Backbone as a ProteinNet text record, in pm:
[ID]
protein_1_A
[PRIMARY]
MTLEDLAMIVDESSKRPSRVNEVCYIGLIAYFEAFCKDHFASVLNIEPTLLGALRQQGQDIQIDPTRLIELQEEWPYRLGFLVAEKFDFGTPQKVNALYGALLKVSPFSKDEATFYEKMLNDRNLLVHHGGTHTFTYLRQAKLGTDGAGYRPYFSSLPVTAEYFEKRRVFVEGIAKKTLKTTHAALKHYSTELGVQYTPEREKAMNAFLWWGEEKI
[TERTIARY]
-2856.7	-2894.3	-2812.9	-2686.6	-2602.6	-2655.6	-2695.9	-2751.1	-2878.7	-2961	-3083.7	-3052.9	-2951.9	-2913	-2868.4	-2787.6	-2740.7	-2856.7	-2946.8	-3061.7	-3150	-3160.1	-3241.4	-3178.8	-3044.8	-2975.7	-2990.3	-2979.4	-2989.7	-3132.5	-3144.4	-3275.9	-3330.2	-3412.1	-3461.2	-3562.5	-3616.4	-3714.1	-3647.4	-3518.5	-3447.7	-3379.7	-3387.8	-3323.6	-3186.4	-3151.7	-3026.7	-2912.9	-2790.8	-2674	-2654.6	-2595.5	-2566.3	-2441.3	-2379.8	-2260.3	-2293.5	-2414.3	-2456.6	-2457.5	-2510.3	-2512.5	-2371.8	-2279.6	-2141.3	-2077.8	-2098.3	-2041.8	-2104.4	-2234.1	-2300.9	-2249.7	-2220.4	-2168.3	-2029.2	-1945.4	-1813.3	-1829.5	-1924.7	-1952.1	-2002.5	-2084.4	-2137.2	-2024.2	-1924	-1810.3	-1730.8	-1709.4	-1630.9	-1698.8	-1828.3	-1900	-1910	-1920.3	-1925.8	-1792.3	-1682.5	-1551.6	-1537.2	-1585.8	-1581.5	-1666.6	-1782.8	-1867.6	-1793	-1728.1	-1655.1	-1549.4	-1479.4	-1374	-1432.3	-1533.2	-1589.3	-1661.1	-1729.7	-1797.6	-1694.8	-1589.8	-1479.4	-1424.6	-1405.7	-1355.8	-1454.5	-1583.2	-1685.2	-1685.1	-1665.1	-1657.8	-1542.1	-1428.6	-1312.2	-1335	-1406.2	-1434.6	-1521.4	-1613.9	-1701.5	-1628.3	-1545.8	-1475.6	-1327.1	-1247.4	-1104.7	-1021.7	-1072.5	-994.4	-981	-1063	-1051.9	-922.2	-852.6	-720.6	-628.9	-647.9	-567.9	-593.9	-719.4	-753.2	-688.7	-689.4	-625.3	-475.8	-413.3	-269.3	-237.6	-318.3	-295.7	-310.6	-391.6	-412.8	-311.6	-212.9	-105.9	-135	-241.3	-272	-189.1	-141.1	-58.8	-148.9	-144.2	-230.9	-153.5	-28.8	51.9	0.2	-0.3	-43.5	57.1	48.6	132.2	72.4	137	78.4	56.1	126	104.5	-35.8	-96.5	-233.2	-330.5	-301.6	-386.5	-382.7	-264.1	-250.5	-330.5	-326.4	-400.6	-551.3	-596.3	-738.7	-783.7	-686.9	-713.8	-811.8	-916.6	-1005.4	-1092.9	-1094	-1177.2	-1110	-982.3	-909.8	-971.3	-1031.7	-1089.7	-1203.2	-1266.2	-1378.3	-1336.6	-1207.9	-1156	-1044.9	-1010.1	-900.9	-923.9	-1045.1	-1075.6	-1049.3	-1078.4	-1055.8	-906.8	-828	-682.5	-625.7	-676	-627.6	-679.2	-808.2	-869.4	-817.3	-771.7	-726.8	-614	-532.4	-416.3	-450.5	-569.9	-606.3	-669.6	-655	-708.9	-835.6	-948.8	-1077.3	-1123.2	-1027.4	-1058.1	-1102.8	-1090	-1133	-1213.6	-1298.2	-1375.8	-1286.6	-1174	-1081.9	-1023	-985.5	-928.2	-1032.2	-1154.1	-1262.1	-1288.8	-1298.3	-1321.6	-1207.6	-1083.7	-968.7	-969	-1001.2	-999.3	-1114.6	-1234.3	-1347.7	-1336.2	-1272.3	-1248.9	-1153.5	-1049.8	-954.2	-1018.2	-1110	-1172.8	-1277	-1372.8	-1486.3	-1522.9	-1436.4	-1460.3	-1588.8	-1612.4	-1726	-1674.1	-1752.5	-1714.3	-1828	-1811.9	-1916.6	-1952.6	-1853.3	-1877.5	-1871.7	-1972.1	-1962.8	-1875.8	-1847.7	-1764.7	-1830.8	-1959.2	-2030.3	-2041.9	-2066	-2076.1	-1942.6	-1835.2	-1702	-1674.6	-1715.1	-1695.9	-1773.3	-1896.8	-1978.4	-1919.1	-1872.9	-1817.4	-1686.3	-1608.9	-1487	-1520.4	-1630.1	-1674.6	-1717.8	-1781	-1819	-1694.9	-1591.6	-1467.9	-1401.8	-1407.5	-1351.8	-1424.2	-1556.4	-1634	-1597.9	-1586.1	-1549.8	-1413.9	-1318.2	-1184.2	-1185.1	-1269.5	-1280	-1332	-1428.9	-1484.1	-1382.4	-1311.4	-1217	-1094.9	-1041.9	-915.1	-927.7	-1045.1	-1060.6	-1190.5	-1256.6	-1381.5	-1490.8	-1476.8	-1577.3	-1553.2	-1451.1	-1423.1	-1357.5	-1408.7	-1357.5	-1210.8	-1135.6	-996.6	-984	-873.8	-850.8	-847.9	-781	-769.1	-906.1	-990.4	-1123.6	-1207	-1208.8	-1289.4	-1243.8	-1113.2	-1061.3	-1105.6	-1093.3	-1133.3	-1283.6	-1361.1	-1506.5	-1553.5	-1458.6	-1487.6	-1596.8	-1580.5	-1679.4	-1638.9	-1509.3	-1465.4	-1461.5	-1416.2	-1402.5	-1462.3	-1546.2	-1603.5	-1748.3	-1829.8	-1966.2	-2065.7	-2023.2	-2117	-2116.8	-2054.5	-2054	-1947.8	-1859.2	-1752	-1626.9	-1593.5	-1479.3	-1382	-1262.6	-1164.7	-1139	-1139.9	-1110.8	-1217.6	-1335.7	-1447	-1577.7	-1616.2	-1738.9	-1713.3	-1821.6	-1805.1	-1906.3	-1884.5	-1970.8	-2098.5	-2215.7	-2341.6	-2392.9	-2385	-2431.8	-2573.7	-2669.8	-2810.4	-2859.9	-2981	-3041.5	-3062.4	-3098.7	-3119.8	-2988.3	-2882.8	-2749.7	-2710.6	-2728.1	-2692.8	-2776	-2906.3	-2995.6	-2963.7	-2932.3	-2898.2	-2777.8	-2679.8	-2557.4	-2577.1	-2664.4	-2696.7	-2765.5	-2860.1	-2929.3	-2831.2	-2737.7	-2636.9	-2553.2	-2503.2	-2421.3	-2501.1	-2626.6	-2712.6	-2724.6	-2738.8	-2749.8	-2623.7	-2507.2	-2380.5	-2365.5	-2401.9	-2391.8	-2481.5	-2605.3	-2697.8	-2648.8	-2598.7	-2547.6	-2429.3	-2342.8	-2225.7	-2267.1	-2363.5	-2412.2	-2475	-2554.4	-2624.7	-2527.7	-2432.5	-2340	-2240.6	-2196.8	-2103.1	-2173.8	-2300.3	-2376	-2385.4	-2422.2	-2434.2	-2299.5	-2193.7	-2061.1	-2008.4	-2032.3	-1985.4	-2062.6	-2190.3	-2271.3	-2223.8	-2193.9	-2142.1	-2006.2	-1922.3	-1788.6	-1797.4	-1882.8	-1895.4	-1952.7	-2044.1	-2101.4	-1995.8	-1911.9	-1804.2	-1706.2	-1681.5	-1591.2	-1655	-1787.1	-1857.9	-1864.7	-1863.9	-1864.8	-2007.1	-2044.7	-2174	-2151.6	-2197.1	-2175.1	-2253.8	-2196.3	-2269	-2385.3	-2484.3	-2596.2	-2550.3	-2444.9	-2395.8	-2335.9	-2255.6	-2195.1	-2300.6	-2397.3	-2506.5	-2586.4	-2611.5	-2685.9	-2607.3	-2476.5	-2391.9	-2390.9	-2380.8	-2380.7	-2514.6	-2624.4	-2756.1	-2787.7	-2715	-2734	-2689.3	-2612.9	-2575.2	-2698.8	-2806	-2926.7	-3022.5	-2983.7	-3069.5	-3041.9	-3147.9	-3132.5	-3243.4	-3217.2	-3320.5	-3439.2	-3552.7	-3675.8	-3705	-3617.2	-3642.3	-3530.5	-3555.7	-3456.6	-3418.8	-3288.5	-3244.7	-3230.1
-407.9	-301.5	-175.8	-194	-79.3	-7	-83.7	-23.9	53.7	-0.7	68.2	198.3	195.4	316.2	425.5	387.8	485.7	540.6	451.7	494.5	592.2	573.2	663.6	802.5	807.1	936	1016.7	946	1015.1	1066.4	1188.8	1247.5	1198.9	1095.8	1034.2	1122.9	1219.1	1306	1421.9	1442.3	1552.4	1505.7	1587.1	1556.1	1623	1703.2	1778.2	1701	1715.7	1656.3	1724.1	1654.1	1712.8	1650.5	1722.5	1669.7	1544.1	1539.1	1420.8	1298.6	1314.3	1203.8	1157.1	1251.6	1217.5	1134.6	1178.9	1106.1	966.8	957.1	827	734.5	791.9	710	656.2	740.2	694.8	583.3	601.8	499.5	370.4	381.7	262.7	172.9	231.6	154.6	95.3	175.4	129.5	11.9	24.3	-82	-208.6	-192	-310.3	-384.4	-311.3	-375.9	-449	-387.1	-451.6	-578.5	-573.3	-692.6	-806.3	-775.9	-879.2	-944.7	-864.2	-915.8	-995.1	-939.5	-1004.6	-1134.7	-1136.1	-1260.2	-1368.2	-1329	-1420	-1480.6	-1395.4	-1442.1	-1537.2	-1507.3	-1591.7	-1732.7	-1742.3	-1874.7	-1953.8	-1888.9	-1957	-1993.5	-1909.9	-1942.4	-2067.2	-2081.7	-2199.2	-2322.2	-2305.3	-2419	-2384.9	-2395.6	-2358.8	-2447.8	-2565.2	-2649.8	-2585.2	-2482.8	-2411	-2330.6	-2317.4	-2254.6	-2331.8	-2463	-2545.5	-2510	-2481.4	-2442.6	-2309.6	-2216.3	-2087.2	-2102.8	-2185.6	-2206.6	-2272.1	-2368	-2435.2	-2339.8	-2235.7	-2137.3	-2022.5	-2037.3	-1938.2	-1818.1	-1822.4	-1711.7	-1723.5	-1612.9	-1609	-1616.1	-1727.4	-1745.3	-1737.9	-1694.9	-1686.1	-1574.3	-1601.1	-1502.3	-1498.8	-1395.8	-1383.7	-1471.4	-1580.5	-1671.6	-1608.4	-1498.5	-1434.3	-1375.9	-1346.8	-1296.5	-1401	-1527.6	-1635.3	-1638.8	-1612.6	-1609.7	-1494.2	-1379.4	-1263.3	-1288	-1364.4	-1394.3	-1499.7	-1571.2	-1674.7	-1778.8	-1810.3	-1920.1	-1884.2	-1757.8	-1718.1	-1738.5	-1777.2	-1778.7	-1869.8	-1986.2	-2068.5	-1997.9	-1899.3	-1829.9	-1694.6	-1664.2	-1538.4	-1561.6	-1687	-1720.3	-1663.6	-1673.6	-1623.7	-1475.3	-1398.8	-1255	-1223.2	-1301.8	-1280.8	-1301.8	-1402.7	-1432.6	-1328.3	-1297.3	-1206.6	-1063.6	-1027.2	-890.1	-848	-942.3	-908.8	-901.7	-947.8	-950.8	-818.8	-788.9	-667.5	-702.3	-647	-669.9	-543.8	-461.9	-330.4	-322.7	-430.9	-429.4	-555.9	-553.8	-674.8	-791.3	-763	-870	-939.6	-859.7	-917.6	-994	-942	-1012.1	-1146.7	-1147.7	-1272.5	-1370.5	-1320.9	-1409.3	-1475	-1399.5	-1453.3	-1550.6	-1513.1	-1604.5	-1725.8	-1706.5	-1820.1	-1919.8	-1868.7	-1957.1	-2026	-1956.5	-2010.3	-2117.4	-2084.3	-2175.1	-2188.5	-2139	-2148.3	-2077.8	-1961	-1877.8	-1740.4	-1671.1	-1537.5	-1439.8	-1353.4	-1256.5	-1164.7	-1129.9	-1037.4	-1109	-1084.5	-1123.6	-1020.3	-1041.9	-947.6	-809.9	-806.6	-678.6	-611.1	-689.8	-633.5	-576.6	-643.5	-594.2	-460.9	-449	-324.2	-209.8	-236	-132.5	-93.4	-192.1	-161.4	-83.8	-110.8	-33.6	113.3	139.1	277.1	338.7	259.3	306.7	344.9	263.8	292.1	420	440.8	563.6	686.4	675.1	786.3	808.2	700.8	711	777	737	794.2	942.6	979.8	1121.2	1202.6	1146.6	1216.1	1225.1	1116	1112	1198.8	1191.3	1257.7	1396.2	1423.7	1552.1	1623.1	1574.5	1638.1	1631.3	1538.4	1522.5	1607.7	1694.8	1781.2	1700.4	1715.7	1640.2	1671.1	1567.4	1581	1522.5	1552.1	1495.3	1342.3	1290.2	1144.4	1080.1	1137.3	1081.4	1084.9	1198.7	1211.5	1114.6	1091.2	994.8	853.1	817.9	684.8	663.4	767.4	757.5	775.2	808.4	829.7	934.7	1046	1152.5	1266.9	1279.4	1388.8	1520.6	1625.2	1754.4	1869.9	1838.7	1948	1917.6	2019.3	2008	1938.1	1882.1	1808.3	1860.1	1973.3	2030.9	1975.1	1891.5	1834.5	1919.6	1993.5	2083.9	2046.2	1999.3	1960.6	2072.7	2037.4	2129.2	2237.6	2212.7	2306.3	2230.7	2143.4	2064.9	1955.7	1895.9	1796	1682.7	1576.7	1458.7	1486.7	1480.1	1505	1377.9	1372.1	1254.3	1282.4	1253.2	1271.2	1150.4	1164.4	1051.9	933.5	962.5	855.4	785.3	864	809.7	713.3	760.5	677.7	551.3	562.8	447.7	339.3	378.5	280	197.7	261.8	192.3	116.3	165.7	91.3	-40.8	-34.5	-156.5	-253.8	-202.2	-287.5	-359.2	-284.8	-343.1	-447	-416.2	-512	-641.9	-630.7	-750.1	-834.9	-770.8	-844.9	-912.9	-841.5	-898.9	-1021.3	-1009.8	-1122.8	-1241.7	-1213.5	-1322.2	-1390.6	-1311	-1367.5	-1455.9	-1411.1	-1490.8	-1621.7	-1612.9	-1731.6	-1832.5	-1785.2	-1878.9	-1939.5	-1861.2	-1917.6	-2016.6	-1991.7	-2088.6	-2222	-2216.7	-2340.1	-2409.9	-2331.9	-2391.1	-2451.2	-2384.1	-2436.6	-2562.6	-2563.2	-2682	-2799.4	-2773.8	-2878.1	-2927.2	-2835.3	-2870.1	-2961.4	-2927.2	-3008.4	-3146.1	-3151.7	-3280.6	-3370.5	-3311	-3388.1	-3440.9	-3361.3	-3405.9	-3512.2	-3522	-3616.3	-3568.4	-3435.3	-3375.7	-3339.1	-3376.3	-3338.1	-3221.6	-3103.3	-2985.4	-2992.8	-2933.2	-2918.4	-2822	-2823.6	-2729.5	-2583.8	-2549.7	-2411.3	-2374.6	-2465.2	-2437.7	-2436.6	-2525.4	-2529.4	-2399.4	-2351.1	-2226.5	-2109.4	-2109.8	-2002.3	-2003	-2120.5	-2131	-2085.7	-2129	-2093.2	-1945.3	-1881.9	-1737.9	-1657.2	-1718.6	-1650.4	-1608.3	-1684.9	-1661	-1562	-1509.5	-1412.9	-1273.6	-1198	-1061.9	-977.5	-926.1	-849.1	-936.4	-896.4	-972.3	-1074.7	-1080.3	-1173.7	-1276.6	-1378.7	-1482.4	-1478.1	-1482.1	-1473.9	-1613
682.3	774.6	747.1	711.7	679.5	556.3	455	333.7	364.3	451.7	489.2	561.7	648.4	720.6	623.8	524.6	427	344.2	304.8	224.1	300.3	432.2	514.1	522	517.5	528	399.5	287.4	158.6	138.9	99.6	77.1	-56.4	-53.7	-176.4	-250.1	-182	-248.4	-321.8	-295.4	-358.3	-485.8	-589.3	-716.4	-725.7	-626.7	-633.2	-567.2	-617.6	-550.6	-415	-322.1	-192.1	-134.6	-40.3	26.3	105.6	159.1	234.4	143.1	22.6	-73.1	-106.1	-121.4	-153.7	-42.5	82.1	195.6	206.5	183.5	188.5	79.2	-37.8	-146.8	-112.6	-56	-11.1	91.6	182.9	283.5	222.9	118.3	51.1	2.1	-62.1	-111.8	4.2	107.3	221.8	293.2	315.4	386.1	301.6	170	84.9	86.9	83	91.3	224.2	332.1	463.4	465	397.8	388.2	319.5	206.8	132.6	220.7	297.6	384.4	501.7	566.8	684.6	650.4	536	497.4	462.7	394.6	363.8	493.3	593.2	722.7	789.5	776.2	839.1	781.2	650.6	587	647	664.4	722.2	868.2	941.4	1081.2	1092.1	998.4	999.2	948.7	844.1	784.2	765.7	873.5	866.5	773.9	735.7	644.5	507.1	479.5	352.2	342.6	452.8	447.4	353.5	347.4	257.1	112.3	78.5	-58.7	-94.3	0	-23.9	-47.9	31.5	16.9	-117.1	-158.1	-286.2	-404.1	-386.6	-492.1	-484.1	-399	-391.2	-304.3	-224.4	-134.2	-5.8	42.1	163.2	286	358.3	474.7	606.1	600.5	722.1	812.3	942.6	1041.5	1155.9	1236.2	1355.5	1465	1506.4	1605.1	1741.9	1771.3	1901.2	1910.3	1794	1795.3	1848.2	1822.5	1873.3	2025.7	2080.3	2225.8	2284	2216.5	2264	2260.1	2161.9	2151.3	2251.7	2310.2	2410.7	2357	2432.7	2392.6	2273.2	2232.6	2120.7	1985.2	1983.9	1857.1	1750.8	1786.5	1678.7	1603.8	1669.8	1608	1548.4	1556.1	1502.4	1400.2	1378.7	1288.3	1149	1100.3	966.7	952.9	1059	1054.1	1051.7	1123.2	1122.3	982.1	913.9	778.5	679.3	686.9	589.9	603.2	721.7	745.9	652.6	611.4	528.1	380	340.9	200.1	155.7	27.9	-33.5	-111	-67.4	-133.5	-205.6	-249.7	-302.5	-446.9	-523.2	-663.6	-692.4	-794.7	-827	-867.6	-932	-971.4	-848	-748.8	-627.1	-547	-544.5	-474.9	-541.6	-672.7	-745.4	-724.9	-725.7	-709.1	-571.5	-468.9	-332.9	-309	-353.3	-335.8	-427.6	-541.7	-630.4	-568.4	-502.3	-435.3	-315.8	-249.6	-128.4	-158.9	-245.5	-269.7	-417.2	-505.8	-649.8	-691.1	-632.2	-670.6	-711.8	-795.2	-843.1	-812.5	-714.1	-681.8	-797.7	-882.9	-992.9	-1127.9	-1210.6	-1351	-1422	-1548.9	-1623.9	-1630.7	-1663.2	-1673.9	-1537.2	-1434.1	-1299.3	-1253.7	-1288.6	-1253.6	-1321.5	-1447.2	-1520.9	-1455.5	-1416.8	-1352.7	-1217.7	-1141.7	-1009.9	-1021	-1125	-1147.5	-1170.5	-1241.9	-1262	-1129.5	-1045.5	-913	-832.1	-843	-770.3	-822.4	-953.4	-1010.4	-955.8	-943.8	-888.1	-741.5	-670.7	-528.3	-512.1	-593.8	-585.5	-620.6	-716.8	-752.7	-634.3	-562.5	-446.3	-332.9	-308.5	-196.2	-221.9	-342.6	-370.1	-434.1	-493.8	-562.6	-527.2	-424.1	-383.3	-487.4	-582.8	-687.9	-810.1	-807.1	-921.6	-1033.4	-1153.7	-1267.5	-1296	-1326.7	-1369.8	-1510.1	-1575.8	-1708.3	-1700.5	-1597.6	-1583.2	-1566.6	-1480.6	-1458	-1585.7	-1654.3	-1775.3	-1883.9	-1890	-1987.6	-1951.1	-1823.4	-1779.6	-1797.7	-1771.7	-1785	-1928.6	-2016.7	-2159.5	-2178.9	-2107.4	-2113.8	-2205.7	-2232.9	-2318.3	-2242.6	-2308.8	-2240.7	-2320.6	-2416.7	-2493.8	-2533.2	-2525.7	-2576	-2486.8	-2373.4	-2287.8	-2144.5	-2122.2	-1988.3	-1897.1	-1949.9	-1868.7	-1884.7	-1780.8	-1785.2	-1674.7	-1710.4	-1608.4	-1509	-1381.8	-1271.5	-1254.9	-1313.9	-1296.8	-1272	-1365.1	-1345.7	-1241.7	-1193.4	-1087.3	-1102	-1025.3	-1028.5	-949.8	-1013.7	-942.6	-874.7	-745	-671	-622.9	-709.6	-674.9	-596	-542.9	-471.1	-565	-690.1	-788	-821.3	-836.2	-861.5	-748.8	-625	-509.7	-503.3	-523.8	-510	-612.4	-735	-837.6	-793.6	-735.9	-695.1	-565.1	-479.3	-357.6	-392.1	-485	-528.3	-592.9	-670.5	-734.2	-628.9	-530.9	-424.6	-346.6	-320.1	-249.4	-328.7	-459.3	-543.7	-539.9	-545	-538.8	-403.6	-297.7	-163.3	-148.3	-195.9	-186.1	-268.1	-387.1	-471.3	-404.5	-343.2	-274.9	-158.7	-81.1	31.4	-16.9	-120.5	-171.1	-231.5	-312.5	-378.2	-280.3	-182	-83.4	8.8	37.1	117.6	44.7	-83.8	-161.3	-175.1	-199	-217.7	-89.1	23.6	151.8	189.6	161.4	189.7	105.2	-21	-109.8	-61.1	-19	30.6	152.9	249.2	370.2	338.7	241.7	202.6	140.2	53.9	-8.3	94.9	199.9	306.1	394	386.5	472.3	615.9	632.6	766.2	805.9	927	982	1076.5	1038	1120.9	1251.4	1355.5	1480.9	1458.1	1545.3	1528.3	1521	1596.5	1595.1	1459.4	1403.5	1272.2	1161.8	1172.3	1074.2	1078.7	1199	1214.9	1157.2	1180.2	1128.2	975.5	917.2	770.8	712.2	772.6	720.9	740.3	832.5	854.1	732.6	642.5	518.4	439.6	454.6	375.3	440.6	555.9	625.3	573.6	543.1	494.3	554.7	672.2	741.6	774.8	727.5	754.3	646	545	436	425	345.8	320.2	173.6	147.8	7.3	-52.5
[MASK]
++++++++++++++++++++++++++++++++++++++++++++++++++++++++++++++++++++++++++++++++++++++++++++++++++++++++++++++++++++++++++++++++++++++++++++++++++++++++++++++++++++++++++++++++++++++++++++++++++++++++++++++++++++++++

């Protein structure tokens, strides 16, 4: 739904870059990072025994126990968020490491990680430099500084509707893949444990496969 909201804001009929497109692109990265964190937390809320897997993989799962008191009777359903809040989901490598430790799944392939790193570089250019090209950005993007219109501190990143849509579709694909693979892995994990989920937990797990009006 968040992706749809962003797509509605971006003027898809316009071929020109706009400030609105830039802000939506920054939001796209931010909301995707939030998705990675929140979905990770949801898996733990459904199956808290996975905390043991995280600890065995060297992840720090310590939390402030006073937060559980503040949450009162809701703490069993918020525990995952308390743990996930301290983790960094800001790069594809970190996302893969955390989901790998949790359920032995990798949201990003090697090529997908490379593309997303480029997306992050663009996002950082917009956030920290207003989209204006710098020597560091051009070097990282391997664009050069002569003969192609790339001029440090003068030219800028053109965030067209087409540019945004390509990256929105990419993020949507990673999100769907993450939901599908974690659903299968969690189902396999519970079967191996010989655990029969309550109807509420089963419904929560199967909700991973819901995507608006369609099923992934």
